[in-house]
Amino acid sequence: MFQRGFRDAGSAGRFLNPAIEDLHDPFLLRDMDRAVERIRLAIDRREPIEIHGDYDVDGVTSTVVLKKALELAGTEAGWHIPHRLHDGYGMQPAAVEEAAHRGVRLIVSVDNGIRAGAAIARANELGVDVIVTDHHLPEAELPPALAVINPNRVDCSYPNPNLCGAGVAFKLAHAILAGVGWPTAKLHRVLESFLKLVAIATVADIVPLTGENRVIVKHGLNGLGDVRNPGLRALLNAAGFADRVPDAGEVGFRIAPAINASGRMDSAGQAVRMFLTEDPDEANRIARELFALNAERQTAERSIVKEIFERCVETPVTNSDAALVLWGEGWHRGVVGIVASRIVERFHRPAIVLGVENGVAQGSGRSIEAFHLLEALEGMRELFTKFGGHAHAAGLTLPESSLAEFRERLRAWAAERLTPEDMQPMVEIDAVVEFGEVNDALWRAIEQIAPFGMGNRQPLFGARSVQLAGPPQVWNERHLKLAAKQGGRTLMMKGWGLSELAEELKDVKAVDIAFEIERDWFGGWGLIVKACRASASAAAASPAG
């Protein structure tokens, strides 16, 4: 903790024990007062309100949280989630027109809208007010909405610019309910109930788990031990958490992908309905469907990754390829973002992956710490039909005819800004340890620093010149198992997706290992290899050196 900036007991204590009272005043967000005033007016007038969300975990949970908050404030609200394949990302003019036709007079966007200028202008023409709540980076000119709540506005001084979309929707819910007149204790109980979903979104959207976000995730995950919402209960049961509370890693690996699968492979409306239903049977049915869709997603993802890696064997990636733009006819547009993440993990450089259909390329990009992806896209915006996102993740659509030009321009842009060192993965360990120090006490101490994620990564330990107690083994085709010993103690370790190391290390006797201590499925702990290499002394003596 000292290495991570905590210099006194007071700051360390606040980090280890974040309190609900540490949440910031929602009215510190620019335009929050205008938004709440308009919503209260709609409630008083009984005007129809519609929430426009997004098709990922962040958008789904944002929609549910705001809808529930409006119900508690005394009004019903409709909701609309675009279909990823049919409608594309964000608020569209056609959806606004349909809402106006149904009599809606107030639209509140969640997790989108900051770049929906055309749709909001159309709403204004139709006499529909729009409140935007979003966290994506805005353009130079804000959309012409009645209120724009976004901590990334340049004129917004909110202390936490790293809220996810559900976090921003939660702040609006807090502001609305703060005016209902409840006792403080009741308001805090309701807010804590919302944090269960907001925590899942905060983990899934990979925002920094520090400051206010740590309050959200710490309390939200703790709350998963007492779940009354039938949909969330069904989801946890289907993920295997009927009897214990998942940690942040398990939320990101098991729970979030199932919610995302709804929007990736079908309609995210299914996930919203699961969280809104009061019928446990319906909730269980939808939860099972989501996990089945996630299995389909995994199959589609593996197929595209396999095709890309085969291409890279034929045409190897070199340092001249400072950014990768990859596309394929019929690649499922619902999984290309995940595939882009896999490509970045493998080659450690920005990657854009797009599916092509009927002359249109649509996809997603992921980046490395040293490269601002959205800034790059801004520099060639004339190529795109639409685009948006963050520094390290973005979505985009462009004509198939522009793909070759886009690839060359992005490669050149990246080459000017990245060095060969930027494109080499760096493993930074927190401490070198001896195997004798790896025990229950260390595990319990590490657990106090959780939840882990961006901005508060899992502590990474290094062990130097440890002996391999036999050749590393490949497990389930893609993973690695090895036994390492030091000072008379042997430890078993797993390495997810590191099967290629088995061949590299088969003749090596001593290795340097970077590893994490991670909760295992049964509530204990296990050791996860993150990187492994022949130690300097072993490399000199080994035929594989």
mmCIF file of C-alpha atoms in Angstrom, residues 121-357:
data_model
loop_
_atom_site.group_PDB
_atom_site.id
_atom_site.type_symbol
_atom_site.label_atom_id
_atom_site.label_comp_id
_atom_site.label_asym_id
_atom_site.label_seq_id
_atom_site.Cartn_x
_atom_site.Cartn_y
_atom_site.Cartn_z
ATOM 1 C CA ALA A 121 -31.967 17.870 -32.311
ATOM 2 C CA ARG A 122 -34.772 15.755 -33.761
ATOM 3 C CA ALA A 123 -36.258 15.355 -30.288
ATOM 4 C CA ASN A 124 -36.245 19.118 -29.854
ATOM 5 C CA GLU A 125 -38.122 19.500 -33.146
ATOM 6 C CA LEU A 126 -40.760 17.075 -31.879
ATOM 7 C CA GLY A 127 -41.193 18.833 -28.531
ATOM 8 C CA VAL A 128 -39.421 16.117 -26.543
ATOM 9 C CA ASP A 129 -36.952 17.198 -23.854
ATOM 10 C CA VAL A 130 -33.774 15.143 -23.482
ATOM 11 C CA ILE A 131 -31.558 14.666 -20.445
ATOM 12 C CA VAL A 132 -28.234 13.045 -21.281
ATOM 13 C CA THR A 133 -26.400 10.998 -18.652
ATOM 14 C CA ASP A 134 -23.178 9.540 -19.998
ATOM 15 C CA HIS A 135 -19.512 9.059 -19.217
ATOM 16 C CA HIS A 136 -18.016 8.730 -22.694
ATOM 17 C CA LEU A 137 -15.757 11.522 -23.869
ATOM 18 C CA PRO A 138 -17.731 14.422 -25.374
ATOM 19 C CA GLU A 139 -17.043 16.217 -28.613
ATOM 20 C CA ALA A 140 -16.011 19.877 -28.605
ATOM 21 C CA GLU A 141 -19.672 20.876 -28.752
ATOM 22 C CA LEU A 142 -22.153 19.259 -26.385
ATOM 23 C CA PRO A 143 -25.436 17.904 -27.784
ATOM 24 C CA PRO A 144 -28.414 20.323 -27.619
ATOM 25 C CA ALA A 145 -30.053 18.588 -24.652
ATOM 26 C CA LEU A 146 -31.928 20.226 -21.791
ATOM 27 C CA ALA A 147 -29.281 18.838 -19.423
ATOM 28 C CA VAL A 148 -26.018 16.993 -20.025
ATOM 29 C CA ILE A 149 -24.699 15.107 -16.991
ATOM 30 C CA ASN A 150 -21.231 13.801 -17.735
ATOM 31 C CA PRO A 151 -18.244 13.976 -15.362
ATOM 32 C CA ASN A 152 -15.992 14.263 -18.431
ATOM 33 C CA ARG A 153 -17.449 17.598 -19.502
ATOM 34 C CA VAL A 154 -14.600 20.103 -19.569
ATOM 35 C CA ASP A 155 -16.737 22.506 -17.525
ATOM 36 C CA CYS A 156 -17.655 19.901 -14.889
ATOM 37 C CA SER A 157 -15.587 19.883 -11.701
ATOM 38 C CA TYR A 158 -17.023 16.675 -10.222
ATOM 39 C CA PRO A 159 -14.324 14.989 -8.082
ATOM 40 C CA ASN A 160 -14.612 11.605 -9.803
ATOM 41 C CA PRO A 161 -14.337 11.785 -13.613
ATOM 42 C CA ASN A 162 -14.056 7.991 -13.791
ATOM 43 C CA LEU A 163 -17.657 6.991 -13.134
ATOM 44 C CA CYS A 164 -19.044 4.386 -15.516
ATOM 45 C CA GLY A 165 -22.446 4.955 -17.133
ATOM 46 C CA ALA A 166 -24.269 3.162 -14.321
ATOM 47 C CA GLY A 167 -22.333 5.291 -11.866
ATOM 48 C CA VAL A 168 -23.663 8.466 -13.512
ATOM 49 C CA ALA A 169 -27.202 7.031 -13.579
ATOM 50 C CA PHE A 170 -26.795 6.152 -9.901
ATOM 51 C CA LYS A 171 -25.860 9.760 -9.114
ATOM 52 C CA LEU A 172 -29.050 10.921 -10.868
ATOM 53 C CA ALA A 173 -31.051 8.345 -8.899
ATOM 54 C CA HIS A 174 -29.450 9.611 -5.691
ATOM 55 C CA ALA A 175 -30.298 13.228 -6.558
ATOM 56 C CA ILE A 176 -33.924 12.355 -7.387
ATOM 57 C CA LEU A 177 -34.499 10.316 -4.224
ATOM 58 C CA ALA A 178 -32.734 12.849 -1.999
ATOM 59 C CA GLY A 179 -35.719 15.113 -2.629
ATOM 60 C CA VAL A 180 -38.397 12.569 -1.750
ATOM 61 C CA GLY A 181 -38.196 13.372 1.948
ATOM 62 C CA TRP A 182 -37.031 10.035 3.315
ATOM 63 C CA PRO A 183 -34.979 9.732 6.507
ATOM 64 C CA THR A 184 -31.245 9.507 5.816
ATOM 65 C CA ALA A 185 -31.107 5.876 6.964
ATOM 66 C CA LYS A 186 -33.767 4.812 4.454
ATOM 67 C CA LEU A 187 -32.097 6.744 1.630
ATOM 68 C CA HIS A 188 -28.790 5.010 2.383
ATOM 69 C CA ARG A 189 -30.460 1.564 2.437
ATOM 70 C CA VAL A 190 -32.004 2.163 -0.983
ATOM 71 C CA LEU A 191 -28.760 3.520 -2.416
ATOM 72 C CA GLU A 192 -26.875 0.476 -1.116
ATOM 73 C CA SER A 193 -29.413 -1.790 -2.827
ATOM 74 C CA PHE A 194 -28.686 -0.031 -6.138
ATOM 75 C CA LEU A 195 -24.943 -0.425 -5.634
ATOM 76 C CA LYS A 196 -25.189 -4.172 -6.282
ATOM 77 C CA LEU A 197 -25.894 -3.539 -9.969
ATOM 78 C CA VAL A 198 -23.722 -0.426 -10.178
ATOM 79 C CA ALA A 199 -20.769 -2.399 -8.807
ATOM 80 C CA ILE A 200 -21.179 -5.056 -11.510
ATOM 81 C CA ALA A 201 -21.195 -2.337 -14.183
ATOM 82 C CA THR A 202 -18.201 -0.548 -12.648
ATOM 83 C CA VAL A 203 -16.165 -3.755 -12.726
ATOM 84 C CA ALA A 204 -17.352 -4.684 -16.226
ATOM 85 C CA ASP A 205 -16.596 -1.265 -17.724
ATOM 86 C CA ILE A 206 -12.975 -1.398 -16.495
ATOM 87 C CA VAL A 207 -12.866 2.022 -14.858
ATOM 88 C CA PRO A 208 -10.422 2.759 -12.002
ATOM 89 C CA LEU A 209 -11.476 1.098 -8.746
ATOM 90 C CA THR A 210 -10.231 3.951 -6.604
ATOM 91 C CA GLY A 211 -11.914 6.779 -4.698
ATOM 92 C CA GLU A 212 -15.674 6.854 -5.118
ATOM 93 C CA ASN A 213 -15.607 3.865 -7.459
ATOM 94 C CA ARG A 214 -14.020 1.828 -4.673
ATOM 95 C CA VAL A 215 -16.897 2.794 -2.366
ATOM 96 C CA ILE A 216 -19.353 1.651 -5.032
ATOM 97 C CA VAL A 217 -17.676 -1.690 -5.733
ATOM 98 C CA LYS A 218 -16.730 -2.567 -2.157
ATOM 99 C CA HIS A 219 -20.267 -2.003 -0.851
ATOM 100 C CA GLY A 220 -21.954 -3.309 -3.984
ATOM 101 C CA LEU A 221 -20.093 -6.629 -3.985
ATOM 102 C CA ASN A 222 -20.633 -7.062 -0.257
ATOM 103 C CA GLY A 223 -24.337 -6.569 -0.930
ATOM 104 C CA LEU A 224 -24.379 -9.574 -3.262
ATOM 105 C CA GLY A 225 -24.542 -11.706 -0.140
ATOM 106 C CA ASP A 226 -28.118 -10.516 0.414
ATOM 107 C CA VAL A 227 -29.951 -10.303 -2.900
ATOM 108 C CA ARG A 228 -33.714 -9.976 -3.147
ATOM 109 C CA ASN A 229 -34.071 -8.983 -6.803
ATOM 110 C CA PRO A 230 -35.236 -12.196 -8.550
ATOM 111 C CA GLY A 231 -33.243 -11.447 -11.679
ATOM 112 C CA LEU A 232 -29.967 -10.776 -9.927
ATOM 113 C CA ARG A 233 -30.525 -13.819 -7.692
ATOM 114 C CA ALA A 234 -31.163 -16.007 -10.766
ATOM 115 C CA LEU A 235 -28.050 -14.649 -12.469
ATOM 116 C CA LEU A 236 -25.854 -15.369 -9.452
ATOM 117 C CA ASN A 237 -27.296 -18.871 -9.113
ATOM 118 C CA ALA A 238 -26.733 -19.632 -12.795
ATOM 119 C CA ALA A 239 -23.137 -18.406 -12.476
ATOM 120 C CA GLY A 240 -22.518 -20.782 -9.563
ATOM 121 C CA PHE A 241 -22.738 -18.258 -6.728
ATOM 122 C CA ALA A 242 -25.757 -19.573 -4.878
ATOM 123 C CA ASP A 243 -23.788 -20.061 -1.665
ATOM 124 C CA ARG A 244 -21.057 -17.425 -1.736
ATOM 125 C CA VAL A 245 -20.327 -13.868 -2.844
ATOM 126 C CA PRO A 246 -18.241 -13.377 -6.015
ATOM 127 C CA ASP A 247 -15.214 -11.119 -5.976
ATOM 128 C CA ALA A 248 -14.498 -8.480 -8.632
ATOM 129 C CA GLY A 249 -12.543 -10.902 -10.815
ATOM 130 C CA GLU A 250 -15.378 -13.410 -10.780
ATOM 131 C CA VAL A 251 -17.879 -10.675 -11.597
ATOM 132 C CA GLY A 252 -15.774 -9.687 -14.588
ATOM 133 C CA PHE A 253 -15.159 -13.235 -15.744
ATOM 134 C CA ARG A 254 -18.447 -15.021 -14.987
ATOM 135 C CA ILE A 255 -21.305 -12.592 -14.408
ATOM 136 C CA ALA A 256 -20.678 -9.611 -16.680
ATOM 137 C CA PRO A 257 -20.126 -11.727 -19.836
ATOM 138 C CA ALA A 258 -23.542 -13.362 -19.386
ATOM 139 C CA ILE A 259 -25.273 -9.974 -19.190
ATOM 140 C CA ASN A 260 -23.241 -8.737 -22.151
ATOM 141 C CA ALA A 261 -24.122 -11.828 -24.182
ATOM 142 C CA SER A 262 -27.720 -10.680 -24.364
ATOM 143 C CA GLY A 263 -26.727 -7.554 -26.302
ATOM 144 C CA ARG A 264 -23.916 -9.201 -28.236
ATOM 145 C CA MET A 265 -25.819 -12.173 -29.596
ATOM 146 C CA ASP A 266 -29.491 -11.136 -29.401
ATOM 147 C CA SER A 267 -31.316 -8.256 -27.702
ATOM 148 C CA ALA A 268 -30.140 -6.660 -24.452
ATOM 149 C CA GLY A 269 -33.818 -6.242 -23.613
ATOM 150 C CA GLN A 270 -33.726 -9.788 -22.258
ATOM 151 C CA ALA A 271 -31.231 -8.809 -19.575
ATOM 152 C CA VAL A 272 -33.266 -5.738 -18.624
ATOM 153 C CA ARG A 273 -36.418 -7.854 -18.323
ATOM 154 C CA MET A 274 -34.568 -10.333 -16.114
ATOM 155 C CA PHE A 275 -33.686 -7.588 -13.627
ATOM 156 C CA LEU A 276 -37.170 -6.048 -13.726
ATOM 157 C CA THR A 277 -39.321 -9.154 -13.356
ATOM 158 C CA GLU A 278 -40.812 -10.122 -10.003
ATOM 159 C CA ASP A 279 -41.350 -13.710 -11.176
ATOM 160 C CA PRO A 280 -38.495 -16.025 -10.052
ATOM 161 C CA ASP A 281 -39.372 -18.603 -12.702
ATOM 162 C CA GLU A 282 -39.125 -16.055 -15.497
ATOM 163 C CA ALA A 283 -35.898 -14.721 -14.025
ATOM 164 C CA ASN A 284 -34.370 -18.212 -13.908
ATOM 165 C CA ARG A 285 -35.442 -18.921 -17.489
ATOM 166 C CA ILE A 286 -33.848 -15.718 -18.786
ATOM 167 C CA ALA A 287 -30.673 -16.302 -16.763
ATOM 168 C CA ARG A 288 -30.285 -19.744 -18.357
ATOM 169 C CA GLU A 289 -30.833 -18.178 -21.778
ATOM 170 C CA LEU A 290 -28.117 -15.599 -21.116
ATOM 171 C CA PHE A 291 -25.569 -18.277 -20.238
ATOM 172 C CA ALA A 292 -26.521 -20.218 -23.366
ATOM 173 C CA LEU A 293 -26.005 -17.055 -25.432
ATOM 174 C CA ASN A 294 -22.649 -16.548 -23.742
ATOM 175 C CA ALA A 295 -21.603 -20.025 -24.843
ATOM 176 C CA GLU A 296 -22.516 -19.037 -28.418
ATOM 177 C CA ARG A 297 -20.505 -15.841 -27.982
ATOM 178 C CA GLN A 298 -17.451 -17.806 -26.865
ATOM 179 C CA THR A 299 -17.695 -20.061 -29.922
ATOM 180 C CA ALA A 300 -17.951 -17.093 -32.299
ATOM 181 C CA GLU A 301 -15.070 -15.343 -30.543
ATOM 182 C CA ARG A 302 -12.776 -18.385 -30.717
ATOM 183 C CA SER A 303 -13.512 -18.780 -34.424
ATOM 184 C CA ILE A 304 -12.497 -15.195 -35.243
ATOM 185 C CA VAL A 305 -9.405 -15.301 -32.996
ATOM 186 C CA LYS A 306 -8.306 -18.547 -34.667
ATOM 187 C CA GLU A 307 -8.694 -17.000 -38.127
ATOM 188 C CA ILE A 308 -6.735 -13.898 -37.117
ATOM 189 C CA PHE A 309 -3.890 -15.868 -35.563
ATOM 190 C CA GLU A 310 -3.682 -18.023 -38.698
ATOM 191 C CA ARG A 311 -3.341 -14.853 -40.754
ATOM 192 C CA CYS A 312 -0.593 -13.655 -38.421
ATOM 193 C CA VAL A 313 1.334 -16.866 -38.993
ATOM 194 C CA GLU A 314 1.218 -16.237 -42.748
ATOM 195 C CA THR A 315 1.992 -12.517 -42.358
ATOM 196 C CA PRO A 316 3.791 -12.018 -39.030
ATOM 197 C CA VAL A 317 3.229 -8.857 -37.009
ATOM 198 C CA THR A 318 6.389 -6.729 -36.831
ATOM 199 C CA ASN A 319 7.374 -3.477 -35.130
ATOM 200 C CA SER A 320 6.335 -1.645 -38.296
ATOM 201 C CA ASP A 321 2.770 -2.697 -37.503
ATOM 202 C CA ALA A 322 2.341 -0.164 -34.710
ATOM 203 C CA ALA A 323 -1.445 -0.610 -34.861
ATOM 204 C CA LEU A 324 -3.557 -3.452 -36.222
ATOM 205 C CA VAL A 325 -6.775 -3.102 -38.208
ATOM 206 C CA LEU A 326 -8.361 -6.485 -38.964
ATOM 207 C CA TRP A 327 -11.642 -7.273 -40.648
ATOM 208 C CA GLY A 328 -13.576 -10.172 -42.075
ATOM 209 C CA GLU A 329 -16.767 -10.752 -43.994
ATOM 210 C CA GLY A 330 -19.465 -12.021 -41.657
ATOM 211 C CA TRP A 331 -17.452 -11.664 -38.459
ATOM 212 C CA HIS A 332 -20.033 -11.350 -35.707
ATOM 213 C CA ARG A 333 -20.164 -7.677 -34.754
ATOM 214 C CA GLY A 334 -21.285 -8.563 -31.259
ATOM 215 C CA VAL A 335 -17.947 -10.152 -30.329
ATOM 216 C CA VAL A 336 -15.346 -8.109 -32.228
ATOM 217 C CA GLY A 337 -14.648 -5.922 -29.185
ATOM 218 C CA ILE A 338 -13.699 -8.957 -27.115
ATOM 219 C CA VAL A 339 -11.568 -10.223 -29.993
ATOM 220 C CA ALA A 340 -9.791 -6.846 -30.127
ATOM 221 C CA SER A 341 -8.924 -7.271 -26.453
ATOM 222 C CA ARG A 342 -7.425 -10.699 -27.198
ATOM 223 C CA ILE A 343 -5.332 -9.218 -30.011
ATOM 224 C CA VAL A 344 -4.027 -6.451 -27.759
ATOM 225 C CA GLU A 345 -3.112 -9.038 -25.108
ATOM 226 C CA ARG A 346 -1.227 -11.078 -27.700
ATOM 227 C CA PHE A 347 0.592 -8.316 -29.607
ATOM 228 C CA HIS A 348 0.558 -5.407 -27.131
ATOM 229 C CA ARG A 349 -0.413 -2.660 -29.547
ATOM 230 C CA PRO A 350 -3.691 -0.931 -30.513
ATOM 231 C CA ALA A 351 -6.077 -3.197 -32.408
ATOM 232 C CA ILE A 352 -9.316 -2.573 -34.294
ATOM 233 C CA VAL A 353 -11.459 -5.563 -35.293
ATOM 234 C CA LEU A 354 -14.426 -5.126 -37.625
ATOM 235 C CA GLY A 355 -17.125 -7.280 -39.146
ATOM 236 C CA VAL A 356 -18.115 -6.496 -42.726
ATOM 237 C CA GLU A 357 -21.641 -6.871 -44.035
#
